[in-house]
Short mmCIF file of C-alpha atoms in Angstrom, two decimals:
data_model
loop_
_atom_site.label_atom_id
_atom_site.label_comp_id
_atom_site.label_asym_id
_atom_site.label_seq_id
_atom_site.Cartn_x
_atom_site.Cartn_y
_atom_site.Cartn_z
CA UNK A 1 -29.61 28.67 -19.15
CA UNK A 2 -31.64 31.69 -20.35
CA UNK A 3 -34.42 32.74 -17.41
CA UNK A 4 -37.27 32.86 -19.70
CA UNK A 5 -36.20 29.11 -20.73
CA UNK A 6 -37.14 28.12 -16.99
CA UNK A 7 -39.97 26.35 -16.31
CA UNK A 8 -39.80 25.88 -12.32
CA UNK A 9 -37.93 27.98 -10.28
CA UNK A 10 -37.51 26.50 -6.88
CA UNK A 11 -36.78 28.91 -3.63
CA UNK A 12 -34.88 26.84 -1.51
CA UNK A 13 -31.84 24.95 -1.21
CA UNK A 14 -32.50 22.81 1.38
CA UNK A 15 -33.41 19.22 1.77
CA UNK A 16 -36.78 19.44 0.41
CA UNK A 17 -35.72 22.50 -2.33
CA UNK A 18 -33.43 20.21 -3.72
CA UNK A 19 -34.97 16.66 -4.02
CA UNK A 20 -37.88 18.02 -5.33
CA UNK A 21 -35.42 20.26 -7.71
CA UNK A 22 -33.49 16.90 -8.87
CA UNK A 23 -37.39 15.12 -9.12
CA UNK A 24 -38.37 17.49 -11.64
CA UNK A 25 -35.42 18.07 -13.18
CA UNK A 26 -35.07 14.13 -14.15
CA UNK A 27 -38.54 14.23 -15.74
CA UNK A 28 -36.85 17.07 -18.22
CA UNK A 29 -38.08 19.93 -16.44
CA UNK A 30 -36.19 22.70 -16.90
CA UNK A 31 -35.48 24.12 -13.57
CA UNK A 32 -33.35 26.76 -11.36
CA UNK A 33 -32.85 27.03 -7.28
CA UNK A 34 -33.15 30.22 -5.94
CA UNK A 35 -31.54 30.78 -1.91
CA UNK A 36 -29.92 33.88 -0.87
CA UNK A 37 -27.92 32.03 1.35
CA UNK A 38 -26.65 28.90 -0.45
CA UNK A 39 -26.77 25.34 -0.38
CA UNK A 40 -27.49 23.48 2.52
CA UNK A 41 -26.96 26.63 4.83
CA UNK A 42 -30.12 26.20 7.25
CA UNK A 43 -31.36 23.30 9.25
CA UNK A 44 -30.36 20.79 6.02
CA UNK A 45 -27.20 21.72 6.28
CA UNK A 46 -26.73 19.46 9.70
CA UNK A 47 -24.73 16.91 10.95
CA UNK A 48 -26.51 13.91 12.10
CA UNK A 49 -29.43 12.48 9.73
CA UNK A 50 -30.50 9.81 11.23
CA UNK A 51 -33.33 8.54 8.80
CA UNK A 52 -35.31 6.60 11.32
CA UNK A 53 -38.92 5.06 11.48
CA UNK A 54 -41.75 6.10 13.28
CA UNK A 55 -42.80 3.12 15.57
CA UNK A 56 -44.58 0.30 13.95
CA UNK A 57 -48.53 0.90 15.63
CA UNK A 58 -51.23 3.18 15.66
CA UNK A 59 -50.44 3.47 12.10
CA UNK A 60 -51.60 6.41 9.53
CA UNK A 61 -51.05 8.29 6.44
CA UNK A 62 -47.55 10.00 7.82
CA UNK A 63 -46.29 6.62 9.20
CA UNK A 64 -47.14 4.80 5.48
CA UNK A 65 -45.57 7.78 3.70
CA UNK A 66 -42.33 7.72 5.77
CA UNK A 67 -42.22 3.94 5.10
CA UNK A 68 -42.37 4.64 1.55
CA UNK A 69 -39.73 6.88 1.59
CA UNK A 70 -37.32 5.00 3.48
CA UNK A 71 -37.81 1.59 1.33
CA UNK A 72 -37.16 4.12 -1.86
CA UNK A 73 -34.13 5.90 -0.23
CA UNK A 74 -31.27 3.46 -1.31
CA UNK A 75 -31.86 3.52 -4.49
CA UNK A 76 -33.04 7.42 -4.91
CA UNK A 77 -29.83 8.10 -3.23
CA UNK A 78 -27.47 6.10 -5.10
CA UNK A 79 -28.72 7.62 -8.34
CA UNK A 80 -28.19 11.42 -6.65
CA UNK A 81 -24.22 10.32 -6.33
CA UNK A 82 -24.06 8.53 -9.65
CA UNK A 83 -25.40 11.83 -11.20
CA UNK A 84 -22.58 13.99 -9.71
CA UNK A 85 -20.69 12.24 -8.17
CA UNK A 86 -21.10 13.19 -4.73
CA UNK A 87 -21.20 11.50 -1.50
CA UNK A 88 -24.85 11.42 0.52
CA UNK A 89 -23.24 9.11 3.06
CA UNK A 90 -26.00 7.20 3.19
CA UNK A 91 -26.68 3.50 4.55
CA UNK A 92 -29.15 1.36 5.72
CA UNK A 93 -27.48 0.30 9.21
CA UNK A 94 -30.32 0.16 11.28
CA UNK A 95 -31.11 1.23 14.72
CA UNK A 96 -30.37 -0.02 18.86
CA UNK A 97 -32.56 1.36 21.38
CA UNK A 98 -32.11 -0.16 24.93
CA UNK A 99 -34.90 -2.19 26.63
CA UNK A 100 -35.05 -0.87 30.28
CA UNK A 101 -37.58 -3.28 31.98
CA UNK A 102 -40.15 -5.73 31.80
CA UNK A 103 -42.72 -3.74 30.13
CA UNK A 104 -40.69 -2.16 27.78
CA UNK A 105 -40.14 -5.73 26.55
CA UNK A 106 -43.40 -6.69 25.81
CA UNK A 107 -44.02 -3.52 24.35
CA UNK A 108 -41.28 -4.07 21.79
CA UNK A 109 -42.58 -7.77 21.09
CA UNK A 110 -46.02 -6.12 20.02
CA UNK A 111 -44.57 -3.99 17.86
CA UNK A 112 -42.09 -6.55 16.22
CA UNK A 113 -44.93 -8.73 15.39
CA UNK A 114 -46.94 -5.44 14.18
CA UNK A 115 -43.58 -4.89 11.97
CA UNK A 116 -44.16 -8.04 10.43
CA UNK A 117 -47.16 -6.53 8.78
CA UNK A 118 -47.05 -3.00 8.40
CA UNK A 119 -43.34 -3.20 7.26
CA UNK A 120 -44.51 -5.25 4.46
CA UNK A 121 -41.76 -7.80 5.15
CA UNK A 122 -39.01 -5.37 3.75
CA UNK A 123 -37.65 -4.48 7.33
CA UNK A 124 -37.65 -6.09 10.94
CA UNK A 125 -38.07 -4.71 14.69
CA UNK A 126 -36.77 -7.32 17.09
CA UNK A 127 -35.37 -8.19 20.58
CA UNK A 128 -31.31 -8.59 20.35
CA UNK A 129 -28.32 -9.08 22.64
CA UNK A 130 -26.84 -6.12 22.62
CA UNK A 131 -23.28 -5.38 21.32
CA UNK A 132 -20.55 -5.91 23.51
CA UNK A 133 -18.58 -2.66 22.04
CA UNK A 134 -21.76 -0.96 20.86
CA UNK A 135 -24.75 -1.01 22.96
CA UNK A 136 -26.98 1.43 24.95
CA UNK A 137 -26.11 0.11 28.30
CA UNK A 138 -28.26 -2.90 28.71
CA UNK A 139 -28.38 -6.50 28.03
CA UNK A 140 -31.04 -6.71 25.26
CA UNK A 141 -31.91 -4.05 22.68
CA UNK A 142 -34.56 -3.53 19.70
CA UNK A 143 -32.79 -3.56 16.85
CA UNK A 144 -35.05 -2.66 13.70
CA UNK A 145 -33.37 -3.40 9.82
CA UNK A 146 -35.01 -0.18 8.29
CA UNK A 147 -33.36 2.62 10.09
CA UNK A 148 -30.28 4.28 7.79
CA UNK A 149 -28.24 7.42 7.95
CA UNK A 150 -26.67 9.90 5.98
CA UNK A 151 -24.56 12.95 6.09
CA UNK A 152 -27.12 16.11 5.70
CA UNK A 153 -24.79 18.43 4.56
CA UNK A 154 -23.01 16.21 2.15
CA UNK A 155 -26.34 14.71 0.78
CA UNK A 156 -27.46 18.74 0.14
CA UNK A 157 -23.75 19.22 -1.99
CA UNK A 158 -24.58 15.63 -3.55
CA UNK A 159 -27.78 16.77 -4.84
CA UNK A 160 -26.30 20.30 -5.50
CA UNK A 161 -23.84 18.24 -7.65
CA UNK A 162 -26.17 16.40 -9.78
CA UNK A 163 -28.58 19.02 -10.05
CA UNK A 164 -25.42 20.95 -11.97
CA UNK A 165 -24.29 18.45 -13.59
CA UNK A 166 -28.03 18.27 -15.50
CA UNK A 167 -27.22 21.95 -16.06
CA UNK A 168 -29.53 23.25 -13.05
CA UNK A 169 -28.47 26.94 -12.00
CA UNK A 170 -28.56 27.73 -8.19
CA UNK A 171 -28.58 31.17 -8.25
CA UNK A 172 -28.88 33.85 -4.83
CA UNK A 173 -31.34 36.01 -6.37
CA UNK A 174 -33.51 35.34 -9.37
CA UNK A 175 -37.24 36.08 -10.34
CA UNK A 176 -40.04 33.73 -10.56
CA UNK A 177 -40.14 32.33 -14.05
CA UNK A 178 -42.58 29.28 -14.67
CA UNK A 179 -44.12 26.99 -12.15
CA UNK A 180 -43.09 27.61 -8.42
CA UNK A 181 -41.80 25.85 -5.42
CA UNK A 182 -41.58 27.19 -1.98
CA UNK A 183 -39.75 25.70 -0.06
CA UNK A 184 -38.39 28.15 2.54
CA UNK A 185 -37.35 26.64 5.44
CA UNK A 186 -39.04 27.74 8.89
CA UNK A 187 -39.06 31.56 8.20
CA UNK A 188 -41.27 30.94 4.95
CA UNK A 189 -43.13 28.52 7.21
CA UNK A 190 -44.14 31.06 10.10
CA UNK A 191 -44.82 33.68 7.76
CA UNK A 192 -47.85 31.90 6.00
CA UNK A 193 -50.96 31.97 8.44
CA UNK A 194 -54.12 29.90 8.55
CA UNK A 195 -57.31 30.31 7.74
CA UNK A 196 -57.59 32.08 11.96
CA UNK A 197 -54.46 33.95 11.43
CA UNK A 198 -52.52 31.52 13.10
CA UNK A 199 -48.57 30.98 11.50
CA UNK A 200 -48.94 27.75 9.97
CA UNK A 201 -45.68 26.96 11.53
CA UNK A 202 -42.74 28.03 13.48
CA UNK A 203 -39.25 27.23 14.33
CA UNK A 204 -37.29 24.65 16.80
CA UNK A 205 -33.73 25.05 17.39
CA UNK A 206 -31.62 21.82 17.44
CA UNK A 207 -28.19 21.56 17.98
CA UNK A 208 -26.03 18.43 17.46
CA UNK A 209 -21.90 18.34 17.87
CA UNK A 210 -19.96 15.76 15.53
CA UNK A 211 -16.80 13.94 17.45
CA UNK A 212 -13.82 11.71 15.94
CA UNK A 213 -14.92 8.33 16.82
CA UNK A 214 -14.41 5.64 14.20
CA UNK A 215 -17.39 2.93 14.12
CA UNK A 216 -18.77 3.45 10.32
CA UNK A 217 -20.81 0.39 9.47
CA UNK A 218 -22.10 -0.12 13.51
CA UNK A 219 -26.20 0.75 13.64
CA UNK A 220 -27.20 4.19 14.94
CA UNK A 221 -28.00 4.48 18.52
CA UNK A 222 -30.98 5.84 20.16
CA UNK A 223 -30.37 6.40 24.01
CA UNK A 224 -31.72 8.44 26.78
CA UNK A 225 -33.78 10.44 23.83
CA UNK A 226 -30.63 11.06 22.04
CA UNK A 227 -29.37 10.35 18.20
CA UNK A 228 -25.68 8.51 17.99
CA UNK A 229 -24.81 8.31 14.32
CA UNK A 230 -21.99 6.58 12.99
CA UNK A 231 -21.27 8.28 9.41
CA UNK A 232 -19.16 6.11 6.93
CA UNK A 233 -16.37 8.81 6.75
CA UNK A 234 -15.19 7.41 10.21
CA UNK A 235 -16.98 10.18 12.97
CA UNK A 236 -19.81 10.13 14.70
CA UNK A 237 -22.49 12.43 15.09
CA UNK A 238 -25.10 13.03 18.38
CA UNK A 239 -28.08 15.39 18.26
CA UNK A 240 -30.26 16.68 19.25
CA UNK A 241 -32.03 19.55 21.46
CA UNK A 242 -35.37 20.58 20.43
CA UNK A 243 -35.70 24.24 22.16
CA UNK A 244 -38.94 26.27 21.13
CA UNK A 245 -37.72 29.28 22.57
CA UNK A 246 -34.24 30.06 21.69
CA UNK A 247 -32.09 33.38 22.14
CA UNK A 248 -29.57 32.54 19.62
CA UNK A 249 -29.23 30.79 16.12
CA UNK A 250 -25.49 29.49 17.25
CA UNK A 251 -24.52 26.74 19.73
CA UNK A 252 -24.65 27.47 23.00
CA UNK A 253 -24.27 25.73 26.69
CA UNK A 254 -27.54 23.24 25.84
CA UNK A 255 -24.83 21.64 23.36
CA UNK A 256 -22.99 20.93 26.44
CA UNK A 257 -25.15 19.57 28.55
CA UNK A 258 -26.28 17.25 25.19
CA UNK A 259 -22.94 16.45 25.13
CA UNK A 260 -22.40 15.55 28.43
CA UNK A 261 -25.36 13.06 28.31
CA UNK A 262 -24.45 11.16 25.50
CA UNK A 263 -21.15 10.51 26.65
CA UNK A 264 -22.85 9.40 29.80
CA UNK A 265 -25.00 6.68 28.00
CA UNK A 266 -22.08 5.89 25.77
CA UNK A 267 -18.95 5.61 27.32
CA UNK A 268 -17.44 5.14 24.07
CA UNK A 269 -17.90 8.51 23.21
CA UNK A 270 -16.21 10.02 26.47
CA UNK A 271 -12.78 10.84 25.48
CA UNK A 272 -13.85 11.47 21.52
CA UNK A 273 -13.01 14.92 20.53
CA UNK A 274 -15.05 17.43 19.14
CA UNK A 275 -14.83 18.34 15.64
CA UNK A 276 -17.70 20.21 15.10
CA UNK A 277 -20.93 22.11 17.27
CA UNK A 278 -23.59 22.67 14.80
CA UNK A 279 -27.47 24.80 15.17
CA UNK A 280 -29.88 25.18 13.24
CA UNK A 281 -33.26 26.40 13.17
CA UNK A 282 -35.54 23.36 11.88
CA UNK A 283 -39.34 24.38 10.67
CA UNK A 284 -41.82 22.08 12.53
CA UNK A 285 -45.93 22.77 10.68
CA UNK A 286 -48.51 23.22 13.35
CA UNK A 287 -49.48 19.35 12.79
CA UNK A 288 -46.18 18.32 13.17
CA UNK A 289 -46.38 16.91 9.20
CA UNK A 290 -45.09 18.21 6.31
CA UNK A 291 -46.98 20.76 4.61
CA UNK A 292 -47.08 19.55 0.90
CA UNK A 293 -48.94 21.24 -1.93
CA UNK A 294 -50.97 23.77 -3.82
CA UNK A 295 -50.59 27.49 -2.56
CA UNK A 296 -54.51 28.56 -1.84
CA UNK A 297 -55.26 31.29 -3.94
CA UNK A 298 -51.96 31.35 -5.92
CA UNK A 299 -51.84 29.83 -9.05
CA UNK A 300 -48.90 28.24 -10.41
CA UNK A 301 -47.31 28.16 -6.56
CA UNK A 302 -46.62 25.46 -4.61
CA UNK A 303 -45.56 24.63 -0.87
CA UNK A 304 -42.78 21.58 0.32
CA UNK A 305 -42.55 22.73 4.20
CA UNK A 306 -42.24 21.86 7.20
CA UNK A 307 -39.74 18.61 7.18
CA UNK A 308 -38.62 19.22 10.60
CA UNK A 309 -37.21 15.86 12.29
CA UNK A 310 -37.81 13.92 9.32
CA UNK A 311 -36.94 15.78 6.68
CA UNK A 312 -34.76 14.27 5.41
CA UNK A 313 -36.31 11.05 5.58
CA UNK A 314 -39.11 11.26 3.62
CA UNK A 315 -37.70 13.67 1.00
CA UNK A 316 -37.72 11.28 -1.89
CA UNK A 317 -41.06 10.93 -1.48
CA UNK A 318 -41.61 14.26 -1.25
CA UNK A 319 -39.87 15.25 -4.35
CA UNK A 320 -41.65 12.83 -6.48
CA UNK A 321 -45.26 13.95 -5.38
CA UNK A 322 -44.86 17.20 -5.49
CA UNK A 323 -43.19 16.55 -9.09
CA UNK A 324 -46.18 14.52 -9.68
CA UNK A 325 -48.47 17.48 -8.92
CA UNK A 326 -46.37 19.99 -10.34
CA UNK A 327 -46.23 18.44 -13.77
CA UNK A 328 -49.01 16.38 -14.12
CA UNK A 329 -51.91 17.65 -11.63
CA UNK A 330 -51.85 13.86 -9.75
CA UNK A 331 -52.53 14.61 -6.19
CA UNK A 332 -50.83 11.56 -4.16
CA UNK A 333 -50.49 13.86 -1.09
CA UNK A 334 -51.92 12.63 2.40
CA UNK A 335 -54.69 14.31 3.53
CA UNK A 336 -52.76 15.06 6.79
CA UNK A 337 -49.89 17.40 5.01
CA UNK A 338 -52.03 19.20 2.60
CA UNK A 339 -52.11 23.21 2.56
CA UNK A 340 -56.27 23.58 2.72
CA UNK A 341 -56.46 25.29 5.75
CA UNK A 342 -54.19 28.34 4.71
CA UNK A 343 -55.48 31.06 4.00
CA UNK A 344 -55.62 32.46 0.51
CA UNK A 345 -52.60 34.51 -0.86
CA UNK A 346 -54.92 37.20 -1.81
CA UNK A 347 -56.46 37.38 1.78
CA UNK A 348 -52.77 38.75 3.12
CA UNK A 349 -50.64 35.89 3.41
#
C-alpha cells in the first residue's frame, strides 16, 4: 500500500488503535497502524479482560455508553475473527460477586429491579445460590447476564489479523499521511496537558498472573476486589493491582500478595500453577473516562485515550464514533469524554 494512498494513519496498536483501525477500515478507509513497539505490547496486551458493567444506578453518559458497547460486543467481535480468523476469546458468561450480609442484599435487590430498566431488558442482575464448585465463598451471589470476557492479547492479534487481511499495514515507524488517530497509550496521555497545565492523564500499573485451571464456560468471579476469569482456552486469569506509584514496569512482589488473595477467596485456585505474571502500565484520563475526540488546535488529529479498566469494554463503541467523526464530522461522543479542556496544540502541547 503506497503511503501517499493512506488516508488515516493510526499511532497505536492497542485496544483502542486497533478497533477504531478495523472501524474505519470496514467503511473503505484506507488506513495504516503506526507503534514502535508492536501489537498489543502495552497495557492491551494483558491477560484478564474481564468486560464487566458498571453497576446498574446513579446512571450517566459513561454507564449508557458502556452498555452500548457491551450489548454490541458479540457480534462486533465475531465479525473481527471471521475477518482473520483469529481468536478474541470472547463470551458472554456473566459475572458472581458474593453477598456478605444483610445490607448488601437489599442493596443488590435495588439494583436488580433498576437493571430491569436501565438494562433495557437485554441483561439481568439478580440474587442466586451460589455454585457449589464455583462460588465466592457464600451462600447467595449476584449474578448479572451481561458481564463477558475475552483474551486481551489474543483479541489485539485477532484484530491485527483482520486488519491485514483487509490489506492494513502495521508498520514501527511511518509518517503522518491523511487523517490522524492518537491513540498512545498512557505516555501519549500524560504528555498532553490541560487548559492549567495539568497532564490530562497519567499512568496505573496493574499486574495480573494467568494459572492452569480448567473451568471455560463457568461466569467470571469478582471477590475480595479481585477479577477471576475463566478464558475458553481452559486457564484462568486473576488481576488486578492498581498502583499509582510504581518503581518498575515488570511484576514484582504486589503480584504475590494478589496472588495469595485470590487463592484465599478461591480455594480452587490454590494448587493451580502459574503460567504466566503479566504488568502493564494502563492510562487512566484525569476524569477517569475515556478521552474521545478532536485534537484542540490541530486539524485533521484526533484523540482515543484513556481506556484504562474498561478499555476494552467499550472499544466497539469507541471505534465506531470516532469513525463516525473521523469520516463524517457526526459527533456522538458524551460530553463527559470529550477533549475541550486541552489545551491547544499550538499553545505547547
Amino acid at each position: 500500500m503506497a503511503s501517499d494512498a493512506i488516508d488515516v494513519t493510526v499511532r497505536g496498536a492497542g485496544a483502542f488503535g486497533l478497533a477504531c483501525a478495523w472501524a474505519l477500515t470496514r467503511r473503505g478507509t484506507r488506513v495504516r497502524v503506526v507503534d514502535p513497539h508492536g501489537v498489543g505490547t502495552g497495557a492491551s496486551g494483558g491477560v484478564v479482560g474481564a468486560l464487566a458493567p458498571h453497576v446498574p444506578e446513579q446512571w450517566n453518559d459513561k454507564k449508557a455508553f458502556q452498555l452500548d458497547s457491551l450489548l454490541m460486543s458479540e457480534r462486533w467481535w465475531a465479525e473481527v475473527a471471521e475477518a482473520g480468523g483469529g481468536d478474541p476469546g470472547y463470551a458472554r458468561t456473566g459475572r458472581l460477586q458474593p453477598i456478605l450480609d444483610a445490607a448488601a442484599r437489599d442493596l443488590a435487590e435495588v439494583r436488580a429491579n433498576q437493571a430491569k430498566t436501565l438494562w433495557r431488558g437485554q441483561a439481568t442482575w439478580q440474587i442466586v445460590s451460589a455454585p457449589s464448585d464455583w462460588g465466592p465463598g457464600t451462600p447467595n451471589v449476584i449474578h448479572d447476564t451481561l458481564s463477558a470476557l475475552l483474551h486481551p492479547a489474543r483479541a489485539c492479534d485477532a484484530l491485527a489479523r483482520a486488519l491485514r487481511t483487509r490489506g492494513v499495514a502495521i508498520v514501527p515507524d511511518a509518517s503522518d499521511t491523511g487523517l490522524v488517530l492518537h491513540a498512545t497509550g498512557w505516555a501519549g496521555l500524560a504528555a498532553l496537558r490541560d487548559e492549567k497545565g495539568r497532564a490530562a492523564g497519567n499512568g496505573v500499573k496493574g499486574q495480573a498472573a494467568l494459572l492452569a485451571l480448567d473451568r471455560r464456560g463457568a461466569p467470571q468471579l469478582y471477590v475480595d476486589s479481585l477479577h477471576i476469569v475463566p478464558h475458553l482456552d481452559g486457564t484462568t486469569a486473576i488481576g488486578s493491582t492498581s498502583e499509582r506509584d510504581f518503581e518498575t514496569e515488570e511484576p514484582d512482589s504486589q503480584l504475590d500478595v494478589l496472588l495469595t488473595r485470590a487463592r484465599a477467596a478461591l480455594p480452587a485456585l490454590a494448587d493451580a500453577p502459574v503460567l504466566q505474571r503479566w504488568a502493564g502500565i494502563r492510562p487512566r484520563a484525569r476524569s477517569r473516562a475515556p478521552m474521545l475526540g478532536a485534537w484542540p488546535g490541530r486539524a485533521g488529529h484526533f484523540i482515543a485515550n484513556g481506556g484504562f479498566k474498561i478499555g476494552f469494554g467499550v472499544a466497539p463503541k469507541v471505534a465506531e464514533v470516532m469513525a463516525a467523526l473521523m469520516l463524517d464530522g457526526r459527533d456522538d461522543i458524551p460530553a463527559a469524554f470529550g477533549t475541550d479542556g486541552l489545551a491547544p496544540f499550538d499553545a505547547g502541547v
